[in-house]
Amino acid sequence: MDFNGQGAASTLSDENAQLELLDEWAGTKAMRQKFERLSTELAVQFNKVKNAVELLPGEREELEALLEEYYAVDPEPLEDVALKAELRRLESSRVAVEMCGSVISTIAGERGARGLLREAAHEVKGLIAAAERRAESASSSTRTPGDEDSASEPEPGLDEASLQGLNDALDLLYQAEQISENAEEQVGKYAEALASSPHRREEAQARLRELDRLFKTLRVRTADAAIEAAQAAQERLEAAEVGEEEREESIAELDRLRKATADCAFQLALARREAAGALRGAVTSALTDLEMAGSRFDVTLSWTAREGASEDTNGNVLRVPRASEIGEDDHLVFAVRPTGLDRATFLLAAGQNEPLRPMASIASGGEKARLMLALKMAPVMTDDYASSRANRELASGGISVFDEVDSGVGGRVGARIGHALRRLTTTGSQQVLCVTHLPQVAACGDTHLIVSKSPDDDADGRTTIDIRRIDSRDSRVEEISQMLGIGDVEGRESANRLVDEAVAAFS
C-alpha cells in the first residue's frame, strides 16, 4: 500500500526522499540494498585490516611492561580528581581544627578567659567581704550614749544598693565562667567533627604519588587518560596476535569488497541516470495534465569528491574505475553513503521562462502537491508502461491512498487532479482511495463514500464516525452539489456536468 498523507508533498524538499522516489521509479531498491550491505561489510573489513598491526622490535615487551605497571596501580576513573579534592578538604579541616585549638586555648588556657574570670570573681568576693566588715564597723560607731535620736549618712560604697551591685557583679562573673565552659565544649565538638583519621592524609598523598608515577610512564595527565592508554595498548597487543597469513587474507578480502562495492555503486548510478531521463519526461507530461503547462522538471545526480583522501587511510571513501563513463573523475575518491554514492536533487521551473531551481527553494504548497501527484502518475505517462511495469516499484498494481492530495489547489486544477487519479486506476491498474473536499475530484470516483462525525448520546458523549456509501447517481449529484455550495438548482446542474465529464473522459 502506497500512502500519501497531507504532508507527503513537503517531503519533496528533502534530498533523501527525492532519492527514494527516484529509486522507486527506477526499480533499483534491490541494488540499493545490495550496495548498503556491501558498503557495511567494506567498512568492517577496513577496520579489521587497519587494526591488524605488526609490532616493532621490542614493542611487545614495552607494552607488556606498561600494562603490568598499570594493573599494579589499577586506577579508577577520575580517581586523581577525587584524591586532590579530598586532600583540599583535609587541609581545610586541619586549618579549622588548629583554629579551634587556638579558641579553646584562649578560653581555658593558663591565662585564658575562664581563669581570668575566676580571678575576677575571687577579687569581687574580697570586695564584698571588705565592704561588709566596714559596714559592721561603721554601724557600731555611728551611735553615742544619750544621743539615740541622732543619725548620719552611710559611708560611700556601704549603702544597700552598692553592696547589691557587687553581689550582682559576682553572679555575672559566675555566669560568664559557665558560658565560657559551654563555648569551650561547643568548639571542642566542632573540632572533633572535623577531625579525620590521622593517617588518611598520608595515605591519599601516597596514592596520588603512585598515580603520578604511572601517568609519567604512560605519558598522560589524568586517570581517565591512563585507562584509555592501557586499553589502547591492550588492543594493540591483541591485534598483533593475528598471524601474517590471516593478515594477507584480510587484505585480499578488503580488495575484493572494494571492487564489488565500486562495481555496485557504478551500476546503481548508471541505472539511476537512465531512469532520471525517463522520469524527467514523464513528470513534465504529467505536470501539463495538471494545469502546469510550460513547467519543467529535472533530476540532477552527482557524487561528492573527497580530494586528498585515500582508500588506504579512510574507510568511508571509494574510487570507481569507470567513474568517467557517468561524468565523474576516475582518479578521485568519493564519499560513501548507505544509499550509494549519488546525491539526488529534484529541480522545478514553475513557468516557461523560469529557471530550474531546487524544490526546497521555489515550490509553493500547491505546486508541491501537484508535483507529488505527477511523480505518482509518471509510470502511466510513458509509452512503454505496459512492458516496463514489471520493473517499476512505484505504485504499480497495488493500492494507493491520497489524503487531501488536492490541498492548496483550486477547482479547475482539482478537475485535472481527479482525472489524473482516475487514470491511475484505468491505465495503472491501481486501486485508488482518495480523501477530498473538492467536488471536481469526487466526481471522478467510481464509488463515493461520505464520512461524517457526530456526538453519540449512547456512547458517553463521545464522537462517533459514520461512513455511508452513495449508490445512486442522483444521490452522488446531490452530495457533489452540496460540496459545490452554489445553490440547489445551479449546484445540481454543475454537479451533473462534472459527473458527465468524468464519465466521458474515461468511456
Short mmCIF file of C-alpha atoms in Angstrom, two decimals:
data_model
loop_
_atom_site.label_atom_id
_atom_site.label_comp_id
_atom_site.label_asym_id
_atom_site.label_seq_id
_atom_site.Cartn_x
_atom_site.Cartn_y
_atom_site.Cartn_z
CA MET A 1 0.00 0.00 0.00
CA ASP A 2 1.29 3.42 -1.01
CA PHE A 3 0.05 6.07 1.45
CA ASN A 4 0.27 9.76 0.61
CA GLY A 5 -0.77 11.93 3.56
CA GLN A 6 -1.35 15.66 3.76
CA GLY A 7 2.33 16.27 4.49
CA ALA A 8 3.68 13.89 1.85
CA ALA A 9 4.30 16.69 -0.66
CA SER A 10 6.50 18.56 1.83
CA THR A 11 8.99 15.67 1.80
CA LEU A 12 9.90 16.64 -1.76
CA SER A 13 12.24 19.25 -0.28
CA ASP A 14 14.37 16.51 1.30
CA GLU A 15 17.15 15.04 -0.87
CA ASN A 16 16.90 11.64 0.79
CA ALA A 17 13.19 11.46 -0.03
CA GLN A 18 13.94 12.53 -3.60
CA LEU A 19 16.48 9.72 -3.99
CA GLU A 20 13.96 7.28 -2.53
CA LEU A 21 11.36 8.34 -5.12
CA LEU A 22 13.90 8.03 -7.92
CA ASP A 23 14.82 4.50 -6.80
CA GLU A 24 11.14 3.55 -6.71
CA TRP A 25 10.75 4.81 -10.27
CA ALA A 26 13.99 3.17 -11.45
CA GLY A 27 13.29 -0.15 -9.74
CA THR A 28 16.71 -0.02 -8.08
CA LYS A 29 15.72 -0.71 -4.48
CA ALA A 30 17.23 -4.20 -4.52
CA MET A 31 20.50 -2.85 -5.96
CA ARG A 32 20.48 -0.06 -3.37
CA GLN A 33 20.05 -2.61 -0.57
CA LYS A 34 22.91 -4.65 -2.06
CA PHE A 35 25.16 -1.56 -2.02
CA GLU A 36 24.24 -0.84 1.61
CA ARG A 37 25.18 -4.42 2.57
CA LEU A 38 28.46 -4.28 0.63
CA SER A 39 29.45 -0.86 1.99
CA THR A 40 28.79 -2.06 5.56
CA GLU A 41 30.93 -5.16 5.00
CA LEU A 42 33.62 -2.98 3.43
CA ALA A 43 33.73 -0.67 6.47
CA VAL A 44 34.00 -3.64 8.85
CA GLN A 45 36.77 -5.22 6.80
CA PHE A 46 38.63 -1.91 6.52
CA ASN A 47 38.67 -1.57 10.32
CA LYS A 48 39.81 -5.18 10.66
CA VAL A 49 42.77 -4.60 8.37
CA LYS A 50 43.53 -1.24 9.91
CA ASN A 51 43.58 -2.67 13.43
CA ALA A 52 45.63 -5.74 12.48
CA VAL A 53 49.14 -4.46 13.20
CA GLU A 54 52.66 -5.83 13.27
CA LEU A 55 54.64 -4.82 16.33
CA LEU A 56 58.07 -3.24 16.06
CA PRO A 57 61.10 -4.99 17.61
CA GLY A 58 60.91 -4.68 21.39
CA GLU A 59 57.43 -3.14 21.26
CA ARG A 60 55.70 -6.20 22.69
CA GLU A 61 57.96 -6.22 25.78
CA GLU A 62 57.43 -2.49 26.22
CA LEU A 63 53.63 -2.80 26.01
CA GLU A 64 53.57 -5.76 28.41
CA ALA A 65 55.72 -3.90 30.95
CA LEU A 66 53.49 -0.86 30.65
CA LEU A 67 50.37 -2.93 31.24
CA GLU A 68 51.98 -4.71 34.19
CA GLU A 69 52.65 -1.39 35.88
CA TYR A 70 49.17 -0.17 35.00
CA TYR A 71 47.41 -3.20 36.52
CA ALA A 72 49.62 -2.95 39.62
CA VAL A 73 48.31 0.57 40.22
CA ASP A 74 44.83 -0.14 38.75
CA PRO A 75 43.48 3.44 38.70
CA GLU A 76 39.77 4.17 38.94
CA PRO A 77 38.02 6.66 36.63
CA LEU A 78 38.51 10.23 37.94
CA GLU A 79 40.46 8.86 40.93
CA ASP A 80 43.13 11.57 40.71
CA VAL A 81 40.47 14.27 40.69
CA ALA A 82 38.78 12.74 43.76
CA LEU A 83 42.07 12.44 45.66
CA LYS A 84 43.06 16.04 45.01
CA ALA A 85 39.63 17.23 46.14
CA GLU A 86 39.92 15.07 49.29
CA LEU A 87 43.37 16.50 50.12
CA ARG A 88 42.00 20.02 49.77
CA ARG A 89 39.19 19.12 52.19
CA LEU A 90 41.64 17.53 54.64
CA GLU A 91 43.88 20.61 54.56
CA SER A 92 40.91 22.89 55.11
CA SER A 93 39.79 20.73 58.06
CA ARG A 94 43.31 20.72 59.54
CA VAL A 95 43.45 24.52 59.47
CA ALA A 96 39.99 24.71 61.06
CA VAL A 97 40.98 22.27 63.82
CA GLU A 98 44.05 24.37 64.59
CA MET A 99 41.86 27.46 64.85
CA CYS A 100 39.54 25.57 67.24
CA GLY A 101 42.55 24.74 69.39
CA SER A 102 43.51 28.40 69.49
CA VAL A 103 39.96 29.35 70.55
CA ILE A 104 39.93 26.71 73.31
CA SER A 105 43.34 27.90 74.50
CA THR A 106 42.03 31.45 74.66
CA ILE A 107 39.09 30.28 76.74
CA ALA A 108 40.67 27.68 79.03
CA GLY A 109 44.42 28.19 78.80
CA GLU A 110 46.74 29.17 81.68
CA ARG A 111 45.94 32.84 81.11
CA GLY A 112 42.65 32.11 79.35
CA ALA A 113 39.32 33.83 79.73
CA ARG A 114 37.92 31.34 82.25
CA GLY A 115 40.93 31.67 84.57
CA LEU A 116 40.72 35.45 84.39
CA LEU A 117 37.00 35.29 85.18
CA ARG A 118 37.73 33.15 88.25
CA GLU A 119 40.37 35.63 89.43
CA ALA A 120 37.92 38.48 88.92
CA ALA A 121 35.21 36.61 90.86
CA HIS A 122 37.67 35.98 93.72
CA GLU A 123 38.59 39.65 93.84
CA VAL A 124 34.91 40.73 93.82
CA LYS A 125 34.25 38.34 96.70
CA GLY A 126 37.08 40.08 98.57
CA LEU A 127 35.49 43.46 97.85
CA ILE A 128 32.17 42.25 99.22
CA ALA A 129 33.79 40.85 102.41
CA ALA A 130 35.73 44.10 102.98
CA ALA A 131 32.59 46.15 102.43
CA GLU A 132 30.65 44.02 104.92
CA ARG A 133 33.38 44.48 107.57
CA ARG A 134 33.44 48.25 107.02
CA ALA A 135 29.65 48.38 107.25
CA GLU A 136 29.67 46.49 110.55
CA SER A 137 32.35 48.79 111.96
CA ALA A 138 30.54 51.90 110.82
CA SER A 139 27.28 50.68 112.35
CA SER A 140 28.84 50.35 115.83
CA SER A 141 30.49 53.77 115.77
CA THR A 142 27.66 55.91 114.43
CA ARG A 143 25.71 55.97 117.73
CA THR A 144 26.86 57.57 121.16
CA PRO A 145 25.25 57.35 124.69
CA GLY A 146 22.38 59.88 125.24
CA ASP A 147 22.23 60.61 121.53
CA GLU A 148 19.89 57.82 120.42
CA ASP A 149 17.91 60.07 118.11
CA SER A 150 20.90 61.32 116.15
CA ALA A 151 21.55 59.79 112.61
CA SER A 152 24.31 60.03 109.99
CA GLU A 153 24.70 59.20 106.28
CA PRO A 154 26.34 55.75 105.49
CA GLU A 155 29.86 55.73 104.13
CA PRO A 156 30.26 55.64 100.33
CA GLY A 157 30.02 52.08 98.97
CA LEU A 158 28.38 50.75 102.09
CA ASP A 159 24.80 51.51 101.17
CA GLU A 160 22.47 48.64 100.36
CA ALA A 161 22.38 49.37 96.60
CA SER A 162 26.18 49.35 96.29
CA LEU A 163 26.51 46.08 98.17
CA GLN A 164 23.78 44.55 95.99
CA GLY A 165 25.64 45.73 92.91
CA LEU A 166 28.78 43.87 93.98
CA ASN A 167 26.77 40.69 94.54
CA ASP A 168 25.20 41.08 91.10
CA ALA A 169 28.63 41.51 89.57
CA LEU A 170 29.78 38.32 91.25
CA ASP A 171 26.78 36.43 89.85
CA LEU A 172 27.55 37.73 86.35
CA LEU A 173 31.15 36.57 86.65
CA TYR A 174 29.96 33.10 87.68
CA GLN A 175 27.58 33.09 84.70
CA ALA A 176 30.34 34.24 82.35
CA GLU A 177 32.55 31.41 83.58
CA GLN A 178 29.76 28.91 82.87
CA ILE A 179 29.19 30.41 79.41
CA SER A 180 32.89 30.11 78.65
CA GLU A 181 32.76 26.42 79.64
CA ASN A 182 29.79 25.91 77.27
CA ALA A 183 31.62 27.73 74.49
CA GLU A 184 34.70 25.56 75.03
CA GLU A 185 32.53 22.43 74.83
CA GLN A 186 30.84 23.50 71.55
CA VAL A 187 34.11 24.44 69.88
CA GLY A 188 35.58 21.12 71.02
CA LYS A 189 32.67 19.20 69.45
CA TYR A 190 33.15 21.08 66.19
CA ALA A 191 36.85 20.19 66.17
CA GLU A 192 36.00 16.53 66.78
CA ALA A 193 33.58 16.57 63.82
CA LEU A 194 36.31 17.93 61.56
CA ALA A 195 38.95 15.50 62.74
CA SER A 196 39.80 12.65 60.34
CA SER A 197 41.94 9.58 60.55
CA PRO A 198 45.49 10.74 61.41
CA HIS A 199 46.85 8.56 58.59
CA ARG A 200 44.30 9.38 55.85
CA ARG A 201 46.19 12.44 54.64
CA GLU A 202 49.41 10.43 54.26
CA GLU A 203 47.51 7.61 52.52
CA ALA A 204 45.92 9.98 49.99
CA GLN A 205 49.23 11.70 49.29
CA ALA A 206 50.98 8.35 48.79
CA ARG A 207 48.26 7.14 46.38
CA LEU A 208 48.47 10.38 44.40
CA ARG A 209 52.27 10.00 44.10
CA GLU A 210 51.71 6.44 42.86
CA LEU A 211 49.29 7.67 40.22
CA ASP A 212 51.67 10.44 39.17
CA ARG A 213 54.44 7.89 38.55
CA LEU A 214 52.06 5.85 36.39
CA PHE A 215 50.99 8.97 34.48
CA LYS A 216 54.64 9.71 33.65
CA THR A 217 55.15 6.17 32.41
CA LEU A 218 52.06 6.35 30.19
CA ARG A 219 52.73 9.99 29.23
CA VAL A 220 49.30 11.13 30.31
CA ARG A 221 47.96 13.59 32.86
CA THR A 222 44.77 12.04 34.24
CA ALA A 223 43.42 8.71 35.45
CA ASP A 224 40.89 8.59 32.62
CA ALA A 225 43.64 9.14 30.06
CA ALA A 226 45.68 6.39 31.72
CA ILE A 227 42.75 3.97 31.40
CA GLU A 228 42.37 4.84 27.70
CA ALA A 229 46.10 4.41 27.09
CA ALA A 230 46.08 0.98 28.75
CA GLN A 231 43.07 -0.08 26.68
CA ALA A 232 44.82 1.05 23.50
CA ALA A 233 47.95 -0.90 24.47
CA GLN A 234 45.88 -4.00 25.20
CA GLU A 235 44.06 -3.69 21.86
CA ARG A 236 47.35 -3.30 20.02
CA LEU A 237 48.72 -6.45 21.64
CA GLU A 238 45.55 -8.36 20.76
CA ALA A 239 45.62 -7.08 17.18
CA ALA A 240 49.21 -8.22 16.87
CA GLU A 241 48.12 -11.78 17.64
CA VAL A 242 46.67 -12.04 14.12
CA GLY A 243 49.06 -14.11 12.04
CA GLU A 244 50.73 -12.98 8.85
CA GLU A 245 48.67 -15.40 6.77
CA GLU A 246 45.43 -14.09 8.23
CA ARG A 247 46.53 -10.50 7.56
CA GLU A 248 47.14 -11.34 3.92
CA GLU A 249 43.71 -12.98 3.70
CA SER A 250 42.09 -9.90 5.29
CA ILE A 251 43.79 -7.57 2.81
CA ALA A 252 42.69 -9.78 -0.11
CA GLU A 253 39.10 -9.73 1.21
CA LEU A 254 39.25 -5.94 1.55
CA ASP A 255 40.36 -5.61 -2.08
CA ARG A 256 37.55 -7.92 -3.18
CA LEU A 257 34.94 -5.93 -1.26
CA ARG A 258 36.24 -2.64 -2.66
CA LYS A 259 35.93 -3.94 -6.20
CA ALA A 260 32.44 -5.35 -5.59
CA THR A 261 31.25 -2.17 -3.86
CA ALA A 262 32.69 0.07 -6.59
CA ASP A 263 31.04 -2.04 -9.30
CA CYS A 264 27.69 -1.97 -7.49
CA ALA A 265 27.98 1.81 -6.99
CA PHE A 266 28.63 2.27 -10.71
CA GLN A 267 25.74 0.02 -11.81
CA LEU A 268 23.40 1.76 -9.35
CA ALA A 269 24.47 5.20 -10.58
CA LEU A 270 24.07 4.12 -14.21
CA ALA A 271 20.54 2.81 -13.63
CA ARG A 272 19.56 5.96 -11.75
CA ARG A 273 20.81 8.24 -14.52
CA GLU A 274 18.97 6.26 -17.14
CA ALA A 275 15.78 6.38 -15.06
CA ALA A 276 16.21 10.09 -14.32
CA GLY A 277 15.95 10.91 -18.04
CA ALA A 278 12.73 8.93 -18.41
CA LEU A 279 11.32 10.37 -15.17
CA ARG A 280 12.06 13.88 -16.40
CA GLY A 281 9.87 13.45 -19.47
CA ALA A 282 7.09 11.56 -17.68
CA VAL A 283 6.75 14.08 -14.84
CA THR A 284 6.83 17.03 -17.25
CA SER A 285 3.98 15.43 -19.22
CA ALA A 286 2.03 14.79 -16.02
CA LEU A 287 2.52 18.41 -14.92
CA THR A 288 0.98 19.56 -18.19
CA ASP A 289 -2.08 17.42 -17.46
CA LEU A 290 -2.24 19.06 -14.00
CA GLU A 291 -2.53 22.63 -15.33
CA MET A 292 1.19 23.34 -15.10
CA ALA A 293 1.89 23.59 -18.83
CA GLY A 294 5.25 25.21 -19.50
CA SER A 295 6.69 23.86 -16.26
CA ARG A 296 9.82 21.78 -16.46
CA PHE A 297 11.10 19.08 -14.17
CA ASP A 298 14.62 17.73 -13.94
CA VAL A 299 16.76 15.46 -11.75
CA THR A 300 20.46 16.01 -11.14
CA LEU A 301 22.72 13.30 -9.76
CA SER A 302 26.24 13.89 -8.51
CA TRP A 303 28.97 12.31 -6.41
CA THR A 304 30.83 14.09 -3.61
CA ALA A 305 34.58 14.00 -4.21
CA ARG A 306 36.98 13.86 -1.26
CA GLU A 307 40.14 15.46 -2.58
CA GLY A 308 43.25 14.48 -0.65
CA ALA A 309 41.58 11.42 0.89
CA SER A 310 42.82 7.89 0.29
CA GLU A 311 41.21 4.45 0.43
CA ASP A 312 44.27 3.30 2.37
CA THR A 313 43.55 5.58 5.33
CA ASN A 314 39.81 6.31 5.07
CA GLY A 315 37.20 3.57 5.08
CA ASN A 316 34.38 5.94 4.07
CA VAL A 317 35.60 6.75 0.56
CA LEU A 318 35.66 4.74 -2.64
CA ARG A 319 37.36 5.02 -6.02
CA VAL A 320 35.33 3.81 -9.01
CA PRO A 321 37.46 2.87 -12.06
CA ARG A 322 34.61 3.54 -14.53
CA ALA A 323 33.52 6.83 -12.99
CA SER A 324 34.35 8.79 -16.16
CA GLU A 325 31.54 6.96 -18.01
CA ILE A 326 28.98 8.90 -15.96
CA GLY A 327 30.89 12.19 -15.93
CA GLU A 328 32.92 11.74 -12.73
CA ASP A 329 36.72 11.58 -12.30
CA ASP A 330 38.35 8.13 -12.34
CA HIS A 331 41.25 9.37 -10.22
CA LEU A 332 39.28 10.79 -7.30
CA VAL A 333 37.73 9.04 -4.35
CA PHE A 334 34.10 9.74 -3.41
CA ALA A 335 32.12 9.82 -0.18
CA VAL A 336 30.24 6.61 0.57
CA ARG A 337 26.63 6.83 1.77
CA PRO A 338 24.37 3.91 2.76
CA THR A 339 22.25 4.66 -0.31
CA GLY A 340 25.17 4.75 -2.77
CA LEU A 341 27.46 7.49 -3.99
CA ASP A 342 24.69 9.61 -5.52
CA ARG A 343 23.11 12.80 -4.26
CA ALA A 344 19.78 13.44 -5.99
CA THR A 345 18.23 16.88 -6.42
CA PHE A 346 14.78 17.47 -7.92
CA LEU A 347 14.56 20.74 -9.88
CA LEU A 348 11.41 22.56 -10.98
CA ALA A 349 10.80 25.52 -13.25
CA ALA A 350 7.24 26.64 -12.42
CA GLY A 351 6.92 28.63 -15.67
CA GLN A 352 8.19 28.57 -19.22
CA ASN A 353 10.66 31.40 -18.66
CA GLU A 354 11.61 30.39 -15.10
CA PRO A 355 14.99 28.81 -14.37
CA LEU A 356 15.23 25.34 -12.86
CA ARG A 357 15.65 25.56 -9.10
CA PRO A 358 15.78 23.06 -6.23
CA MET A 359 12.36 22.08 -4.88
CA ALA A 360 13.17 23.34 -1.41
CA SER A 361 13.60 26.92 -2.61
CA ILE A 362 10.79 27.62 -5.07
CA ALA A 363 7.77 25.33 -4.94
CA SER A 364 4.55 26.52 -3.27
CA GLY A 365 2.28 24.13 -1.38
CA GLY A 366 0.01 23.67 -4.40
CA GLU A 367 2.95 23.12 -6.74
CA LYS A 368 4.42 20.53 -4.39
CA ALA A 369 1.08 18.72 -4.19
CA ARG A 370 0.79 18.58 -7.98
CA LEU A 371 4.41 17.52 -8.38
CA MET A 372 3.87 14.69 -5.89
CA LEU A 373 0.85 13.55 -7.88
CA ALA A 374 2.82 13.91 -11.11
CA LEU A 375 5.51 11.63 -9.67
CA LYS A 376 2.84 9.07 -8.79
CA MET A 377 1.40 9.40 -12.31
CA ALA A 378 4.79 9.16 -14.00
CA PRO A 379 4.66 5.39 -14.71
CA VAL A 380 1.43 5.72 -16.68
CA MET A 381 2.74 8.70 -18.66
CA THR A 382 5.30 6.60 -20.57
CA ASP A 383 4.56 4.86 -23.86
CA ASP A 384 6.27 1.65 -22.73
CA TYR A 385 4.38 1.46 -19.43
CA ALA A 386 2.88 -1.96 -20.10
CA SER A 387 6.23 -3.54 -20.96
CA SER A 388 8.18 -1.84 -18.19
CA ARG A 389 5.61 -2.10 -15.45
CA ALA A 390 7.11 -5.28 -14.06
CA ASN A 391 10.33 -3.39 -13.46
CA ARG A 392 8.64 -0.46 -11.73
CA GLU A 393 8.28 -0.35 -7.95
CA LEU A 394 6.35 2.93 -7.95
CA ALA A 395 2.74 2.16 -7.09
CA SER A 396 2.01 -0.42 -9.79
CA GLY A 397 -0.91 -2.79 -9.44
CA GLY A 398 -1.30 -2.00 -5.73
CA ILE A 399 -3.35 0.27 -3.50
CA SER A 400 -2.64 4.00 -3.35
CA VAL A 401 -4.17 6.23 -0.68
CA PHE A 402 -4.26 10.00 -1.21
CA ASP A 403 -5.28 12.07 1.82
CA GLU A 404 -6.22 15.55 0.58
CA VAL A 405 -3.58 15.49 -2.16
CA ASP A 406 -5.59 18.38 -3.69
CA SER A 407 -4.87 20.63 -0.69
CA GLY A 408 -3.98 24.16 -1.74
CA VAL A 409 -5.34 23.99 -5.30
CA GLY A 410 -8.44 25.45 -6.93
CA GLY A 411 -11.43 23.91 -8.67
CA ARG A 412 -10.04 23.96 -12.21
CA VAL A 413 -6.85 22.19 -11.14
CA GLY A 414 -8.98 19.92 -8.96
CA ALA A 415 -10.70 18.52 -12.05
CA ARG A 416 -7.29 17.76 -13.55
CA ILE A 417 -6.24 16.02 -10.34
CA GLY A 418 -9.43 13.96 -10.36
CA HIS A 419 -8.78 12.86 -13.92
CA ALA A 420 -5.18 12.04 -13.06
CA LEU A 421 -6.25 9.86 -10.14
CA ARG A 422 -8.79 8.13 -12.35
CA ARG A 423 -6.08 7.49 -14.92
CA LEU A 424 -4.04 5.66 -12.26
CA THR A 425 -6.93 3.19 -11.91
CA THR A 426 -7.58 2.69 -15.63
CA THR A 427 -4.03 2.73 -17.04
CA GLY A 428 -2.05 1.94 -13.92
CA SER A 429 -4.27 -0.91 -12.69
CA GLN A 430 -4.26 0.56 -9.19
CA GLN A 431 -6.90 0.76 -6.51
CA VAL A 432 -7.03 4.44 -5.53
CA LEU A 433 -8.61 5.68 -2.29
CA CYS A 434 -8.83 9.46 -2.12
CA VAL A 435 -9.92 11.75 0.73
CA THR A 436 -11.01 15.08 -0.77
CA HIS A 437 -13.07 18.21 -0.18
CA LEU A 438 -13.10 19.17 -3.87
CA PRO A 439 -16.26 18.23 -5.81
CA GLN A 440 -14.22 18.15 -9.04
CA VAL A 441 -12.14 15.29 -7.59
CA ALA A 442 -15.11 13.50 -6.03
CA ALA A 443 -16.93 13.45 -9.38
CA CYS A 444 -14.18 11.27 -10.92
CA GLY A 445 -14.56 8.39 -8.48
CA ASP A 446 -16.25 5.06 -9.19
CA THR A 447 -17.52 4.85 -5.63
CA HIS A 448 -18.46 7.74 -3.35
CA LEU A 449 -18.31 7.42 0.44
CA ILE A 450 -19.40 10.15 2.85
CA VAL A 451 -17.52 10.31 6.17
CA SER A 452 -19.15 12.30 8.98
CA LYS A 453 -18.63 12.84 12.71
CA SER A 454 -21.30 13.34 15.35
CA PRO A 455 -21.69 13.02 19.15
CA ASP A 456 -23.34 9.78 20.23
CA ASP A 457 -25.78 10.08 23.12
CA ASP A 458 -25.43 6.37 23.85
CA ALA A 459 -21.63 6.48 23.93
CA ASP A 460 -20.98 8.81 26.88
CA GLY A 461 -20.96 11.84 24.58
CA ARG A 462 -18.01 10.58 22.58
CA THR A 463 -17.73 11.47 18.92
CA THR A 464 -18.63 8.69 16.51
CA ILE A 465 -17.61 8.39 12.87
CA ASP A 466 -20.16 7.35 10.26
CA ILE A 467 -19.23 6.10 6.78
CA ARG A 468 -22.07 5.95 4.24
CA ARG A 469 -21.86 4.75 0.65
CA ILE A 470 -23.78 6.59 -2.07
CA ASP A 471 -25.06 4.15 -4.67
CA SER A 472 -27.37 6.09 -6.97
CA ARG A 473 -26.37 8.81 -9.44
CA ASP A 474 -28.99 11.18 -8.02
CA SER A 475 -27.50 10.82 -4.53
CA ARG A 476 -23.99 11.45 -5.88
CA VAL A 477 -25.16 14.53 -7.77
CA GLU A 478 -26.89 15.81 -4.62
CA GLU A 479 -23.73 15.34 -2.49
CA ILE A 480 -21.46 16.92 -5.11
CA SER A 481 -23.93 19.80 -5.40
CA GLN A 482 -23.64 20.39 -1.64
CA MET A 483 -19.84 20.27 -1.93
CA LEU A 484 -20.02 23.00 -4.62
CA GLY A 485 -22.13 25.16 -2.30
CA ILE A 486 -23.66 27.34 -5.07
CA GLY A 487 -27.42 26.74 -4.65
CA ASP A 488 -29.77 23.88 -5.27
CA VAL A 489 -30.64 24.23 -8.98
CA GLU A 490 -27.36 25.62 -10.20
CA GLY A 491 -25.45 23.27 -7.93
CA ARG A 492 -27.18 20.16 -9.27
CA GLU A 493 -26.63 21.31 -12.86
CA SER A 494 -22.91 21.82 -12.17
CA ALA A 495 -22.67 18.51 -10.33
CA ASN A 496 -24.34 16.69 -13.25
CA ARG A 497 -21.89 18.30 -15.64
CA LEU A 498 -18.88 17.25 -13.52
CA VAL A 499 -20.07 13.64 -13.37
CA ASP A 500 -20.83 13.56 -17.12
CA GLU A 501 -17.40 14.99 -17.95
CA ALA A 502 -15.68 12.39 -15.76
CA VAL A 503 -17.63 9.54 -17.36
CA ALA A 504 -16.98 10.85 -20.90
CA ALA A 505 -13.24 11.27 -20.26
CA PHE A 506 -12.78 7.59 -19.49
CA SER A 507 -15.51 5.88 -21.51
#
